[in-house]
PDB file of C-alpha atoms in Angstrom:
ATOM      1  CA  MET Z 864     -28.292  19.107 -15.286  1.00  0.00           C
ATOM      2  CA  ASP Z 865     -30.806  19.276 -18.126  1.00  0.00           C
ATOM      3  CA  MET Z 866     -29.010  22.351 -19.522  1.00  0.00           C
ATOM      4  CA  LEU Z 867     -25.736  20.421 -19.501  1.00  0.00           C
ATOM      5  CA  HIS Z 868     -27.413  17.394 -21.150  1.00  0.00           C
ATOM      6  CA  ALA Z 869     -28.694  19.753 -23.852  1.00  0.00           C
ATOM      7  CA  MET Z 870     -25.059  20.644 -24.644  1.00  0.00           C
ATOM      8  CA  GLY Z 871     -24.296  17.012 -25.437  1.00  0.00           C
ATOM      9  CA  PRO Z 872     -23.013  14.924 -22.531  1.00  0.00           C
ATOM     10  CA  GLU Z 873     -25.047  11.840 -21.612  1.00  0.00           C
ATOM     11  CA  THR Z 874     -23.705  11.834 -18.053  1.00  0.00           C
ATOM     12  CA  VAL Z 875     -23.596  14.824 -15.710  1.00  0.00           C
ATOM     13  CA  VAL Z 876     -22.383  14.754 -12.099  1.00  0.00           C
ATOM     14  CA  ILE Z 877     -22.318  17.827  -9.875  1.00  0.00           C
ATOM     15  CA  THR Z 878     -20.221  17.437  -6.721  1.00  0.00           C
ATOM     16  CA  SER Z 879     -19.880  19.279  -3.422  1.00  0.00           C
ATOM     17  CA  SER Z 880     -22.981  21.383  -3.935  1.00  0.00           C
ATOM     18  CA  ASP Z 881     -24.216  23.853  -1.335  1.00  0.00           C
ATOM     19  CA  LEU Z 882     -27.659  22.272  -1.373  1.00  0.00           C
ATOM     20  CA  GLN Z 883     -29.037  21.215   1.986  1.00  0.00           C
ATOM     21  CA  ALA Z 884     -28.447  17.511   2.499  1.00  0.00           C
ATOM     22  CA  PRO Z 885     -31.391  15.599   3.968  1.00  0.00           C
ATOM     23  CA  LEU Z 886     -28.906  13.944   6.375  1.00  0.00           C
ATOM     24  CA  GLY Z 887     -27.822  17.374   7.697  1.00  0.00           C
ATOM     25  CA  ASN Z 888     -25.072  19.992   7.528  1.00  0.00           C
ATOM     26  CA  ASP Z 889     -22.276  17.468   8.074  1.00  0.00           C
ATOM     27  CA  TYR Z 890     -22.855  16.011   4.599  1.00  0.00           C
ATOM     28  CA  LEU Z 891     -22.053  17.050   1.027  1.00  0.00           C
ATOM     29  CA  ILE Z 892     -24.441  16.305  -1.817  1.00  0.00           C
ATOM     30  CA  ALA Z 893     -23.505  15.083  -5.270  1.00  0.00           C
ATOM     31  CA  LEU Z 894     -26.177  14.917  -7.944  1.00  0.00           C
ATOM     32  CA  GLY Z 895     -25.956  12.791 -11.057  1.00  0.00           C
ATOM     33  CA  SER Z 896     -27.940  12.334 -14.214  1.00  0.00           C
ATOM     34  CA  HIS Z 897     -27.488   9.819 -17.026  1.00  0.00           C
ATOM     35  CA  ARG Z 898     -29.524  10.207 -20.187  1.00  0.00           C
ATOM     36  CA  LYS Z 899     -29.557   7.676 -22.966  1.00  0.00           C
ATOM     37  CA  THR Z 900     -31.610   7.096 -26.075  1.00  0.00           C
ATOM     38  CA  LYS Z 901     -33.344   3.738 -26.304  1.00  0.00           C
ATOM     39  CA  ALA Z 902     -33.550   1.712 -29.540  1.00  0.00           C
ATOM     40  CA  ASP Z 903     -37.075   3.076 -30.166  1.00  0.00           C
ATOM     41  CA  GLY Z 904     -35.771   6.660 -30.006  1.00  0.00           C
ATOM     42  CA  THR Z 905     -37.209   7.557 -26.601  1.00  0.00           C
ATOM     43  CA  LYS Z 906     -34.947   9.111 -23.995  1.00  0.00           C
ATOM     44  CA  MET Z 907     -34.510   7.624 -20.542  1.00  0.00           C
ATOM     45  CA  THR Z 908     -32.944   9.556 -17.662  1.00  0.00           C
ATOM     46  CA  GLN Z 909     -31.608   8.141 -14.402  1.00  0.00           C
ATOM     47  CA  ARG Z 910     -31.046  10.722 -11.657  1.00  0.00           C
ATOM     48  CA  ILE Z 911     -29.333  10.082  -8.358  1.00  0.00           C
ATOM     49  CA  ARG Z 912     -28.301  11.858  -5.168  1.00  0.00           C
ATOM     50  CA  VAL Z 913     -25.325  10.857  -3.044  1.00  0.00           C
ATOM     51  CA  GLU Z 914     -24.715  12.225   0.444  1.00  0.00           C
ATOM     52  CA  SER Z 915     -21.242  11.794   1.872  1.00  0.00           C
ATOM     53  CA  PRO Z 916     -19.857  12.865   5.232  1.00  0.00           C
ATOM     54  CA  LYS Z 917     -17.757  16.017   5.233  1.00  0.00           C
ATOM     55  CA  VAL Z 918     -14.123  15.619   6.256  1.00  0.00           C
ATOM     56  CA  ASP Z 919     -12.665  18.461   8.330  1.00  0.00           C
ATOM     57  CA  ALA Z 920      -9.532  19.080   6.252  1.00  0.00           C
ATOM     58  CA  VAL Z 921      -8.403  20.663   3.001  1.00  0.00           C
ATOM     59  CA  PHE Z 922      -6.925  18.260   0.466  1.00  0.00           C
ATOM     60  CA  VAL Z 923      -5.273  18.794  -2.908  1.00  0.00           C
ATOM     61  CA  GLY Z 924      -6.231  16.512  -5.786  1.00  0.00           C
ATOM     62  CA  THR Z 925      -9.629  15.279  -4.666  1.00  0.00           C
ATOM     63  CA  GLY Z 926     -11.379  16.640  -7.756  1.00  0.00           C
ATOM     64  CA  ASP Z 927      -8.867  14.932 -10.047  1.00  0.00           C
ATOM     65  CA  LEU Z 928      -9.215  11.659  -8.143  1.00  0.00           C
ATOM     66  CA  PHE Z 929     -13.015  11.884  -8.221  1.00  0.00           C
ATOM     67  CA  ALA Z 930     -13.060  12.594 -11.975  1.00  0.00           C
ATOM     68  CA  ALA Z 931     -10.658   9.731 -12.742  1.00  0.00           C
ATOM     69  CA  MET Z 932     -12.598   7.230 -10.648  1.00  0.00           C
ATOM     70  CA  LEU Z 933     -15.969   8.358 -12.005  1.00  0.00           C
ATOM     71  CA  LEU Z 934     -14.668   7.926 -15.553  1.00  0.00           C
ATOM     72  CA  ALA Z 935     -13.406   4.423 -14.720  1.00  0.00           C
ATOM     73  CA  TRP Z 936     -16.560   3.311 -12.911  1.00  0.00           C
ATOM     74  CA  THR Z 937     -18.945   4.722 -15.539  1.00  0.00           C
ATOM     75  CA  HIS Z 938     -16.908   2.858 -18.166  1.00  0.00           C
ATOM     76  CA  LYS Z 939     -17.259  -0.367 -16.148  1.00  0.00           C
ATOM     77  CA  HIS Z 940     -20.979   0.274 -15.402  1.00  0.00           C
ATOM     78  CA  PRO Z 941     -22.100   2.308 -18.453  1.00  0.00           C
ATOM     79  CA  ASN Z 942     -25.829   1.976 -17.739  1.00  0.00           C
ATOM     80  CA  ASN Z 943     -25.780   2.263 -13.966  1.00  0.00           C
ATOM     81  CA  LEU Z 944     -24.808   5.710 -12.712  1.00  0.00           C
ATOM     82  CA  LYS Z 945     -25.981   4.759  -9.203  1.00  0.00           C
ATOM     83  CA  VAL Z 946     -23.385   1.977  -8.873  1.00  0.00           C
ATOM     84  CA  ALA Z 947     -20.649   4.060 -10.530  1.00  0.00           C
ATOM     85  CA  CYS Z 948     -21.236   6.953  -8.115  1.00  0.00           C
ATOM     86  CA  GLU Z 949     -21.479   4.688  -5.067  1.00  0.00           C
ATOM     87  CA  LYS Z 950     -18.119   3.119  -5.928  1.00  0.00           C
ATOM     88  CA  THR Z 951     -16.537   6.509  -6.669  1.00  0.00           C
ATOM     89  CA  VAL Z 952     -17.755   8.250  -3.509  1.00  0.00           C
ATOM     90  CA  SER Z 953     -17.061   5.215  -1.309  1.00  0.00           C
ATOM     91  CA  ALA Z 954     -13.496   4.982  -2.638  1.00  0.00           C
ATOM     92  CA  MET Z 955     -13.070   8.709  -2.017  1.00  0.00           C
ATOM     93  CA  GLN Z 956     -14.197   8.272   1.585  1.00  0.00           C
ATOM     94  CA  HIS Z 957     -11.734   5.415   2.095  1.00  0.00           C
ATOM     95  CA  VAL Z 958      -8.855   7.488   0.665  1.00  0.00           C
ATOM     96  CA  LEU Z 959      -9.766  10.584   2.690  1.00  0.00           C
ATOM     97  CA  GLN Z 960     -10.191   8.673   5.952  1.00  0.00           C
ATOM     98  CA  ARG Z 961      -6.860   6.902   5.468  1.00  0.00           C
ATOM     99  CA  THR Z 962      -5.219  10.227   4.607  1.00  0.00           C
ATOM    100  CA  ILE Z 963      -6.613  12.103   7.615  1.00  0.00           C
ATOM    101  CA  LYS Z 964      -5.697   9.254   9.986  1.00  0.00           C
ATOM    102  CA  SER Z 965      -2.119   9.194   8.680  1.00  0.00           C
ATOM    103  CA  ALA Z 966      -1.838  13.007   8.707  1.00  0.00           C
ATOM    104  CA  LYS Z 967      -3.030  13.247  12.322  1.00  0.00           C
ATOM    105  CA  ALA Z 968      -0.538  10.577  13.365  1.00  0.00           C
ATOM    106  CA  GLN Z 969       2.299  12.469  11.647  1.00  0.00           C
ATOM    107  CA  ALA Z 970       1.253  15.820  13.116  1.00  0.00           C
ATOM    108  CA  GLY Z 971       1.114  14.469  16.639  1.00  0.00           C
ATOM    109  CA  GLU Z 972      -1.644  14.735  19.209  1.00  0.00           C
ATOM    110  CA  GLY Z 973      -3.181  18.193  19.429  1.00  0.00           C
ATOM    111  CA  ASN Z 974      -1.447  19.507  16.282  1.00  0.00           C
ATOM    112  CA  LYS Z 975      -3.247  20.326  13.062  1.00  0.00           C
ATOM    113  CA  PRO Z 976      -1.845  18.453  10.027  1.00  0.00           C
ATOM    114  CA  ASN Z 977      -0.122  20.593   7.400  1.00  0.00           C
ATOM    115  CA  SER Z 978      -0.643  20.358   3.642  1.00  0.00           C
ATOM    116  CA  ALA Z 979       2.289  17.965   3.129  1.00  0.00           C
ATOM    117  CA  GLN Z 980       0.878  15.608   5.747  1.00  0.00           C
ATOM    118  CA  LEU Z 981      -2.529  15.779   4.040  1.00  0.00           C
ATOM    119  CA  GLU Z 982      -1.197  14.493   0.712  1.00  0.00           C
ATOM    120  CA  LEU Z 983      -3.686  11.887  -0.494  1.00  0.00           C
ATOM    121  CA  ARG Z 984      -2.690   8.330   0.443  1.00  0.00           C
ATOM    122  CA  MET Z 985      -3.486   6.912  -2.991  1.00  0.00           C
ATOM    123  CA  VAL Z 986      -0.792   4.222  -3.124  1.00  0.00           C
ATOM    124  CA  GLN Z 987      -1.800   2.989   0.318  1.00  0.00           C
ATOM    125  CA  SER Z 988      -5.443   3.026  -0.843  1.00  0.00           C
ATOM    126  CA  LYS Z 989      -4.886   1.028  -4.044  1.00  0.00           C
ATOM    127  CA  LYS Z 990      -7.201  -1.823  -2.999  1.00  0.00           C
ATOM    128  CA  ASP Z 991      -9.970   0.603  -1.998  1.00  0.00           C
ATOM    129  CA  ILE Z 992      -9.663   2.427  -5.313  1.00  0.00           C
ATOM    130  CA  GLU Z 993      -9.751  -0.801  -7.336  1.00  0.00           C
ATOM    131  CA  ASN Z 994     -12.539  -2.516  -5.396  1.00  0.00           C
ATOM    132  CA  PRO Z 995     -14.146  -0.197  -2.843  1.00  0.00           C
ATOM    133  CA  GLU Z 996     -16.361  -1.466  -0.086  1.00  0.00           C
ATOM    134  CA  ILE Z 997     -19.609   0.466  -0.604  1.00  0.00           C
ATOM    135  CA  ILE Z 998     -20.016   2.661   2.461  1.00  0.00           C
ATOM    136  CA  VAL Z 999     -21.963   5.479   0.775  1.00  0.00           C
ATOM    137  CA  LYS Z1000     -25.263   4.668  -0.935  1.00  0.00           C
ATOM    138  CA  ALA Z1001     -26.914   6.689  -3.692  1.00  0.00           C
ATOM    139  CA  THR Z1002     -30.630   7.449  -3.811  1.00  0.00           C
ATOM    140  CA  VAL Z1003     -32.470   7.177  -7.125  1.00  0.00           C
ATOM    141  CA  LEU Z1004     -34.556  10.307  -7.648  1.00  0.00           C
TER     142      LEU Z1004
END
């Protein structure tokens, strides 16, 4: 993350890493870092880790949705990467859980959902995207 900061961006978030999650193999880790320069010229860095449960399905568009929500939440909370990431990852979990539930219902009991059935339920998740209940907490490192 420091190498990426050195290239210019104040905020860096790495998602879906292969690092071992302290909560276990059923979790993905996202790491974030926000660096800003204080009025006195000193640099301050906030680093966070977010662990979210893996979902046993392949979706299309999750990276785009994550990037859009992270941009929105960091704009709303410019000095609090922890809150921005908690809202982003929590909203993602709501969307994915709603999507998988709907896809399984469409596929029928015992059948694996197909890619069309796994289309993200973004319209149905509008309220969760706009104001997500925080179900995934970030850890300040």
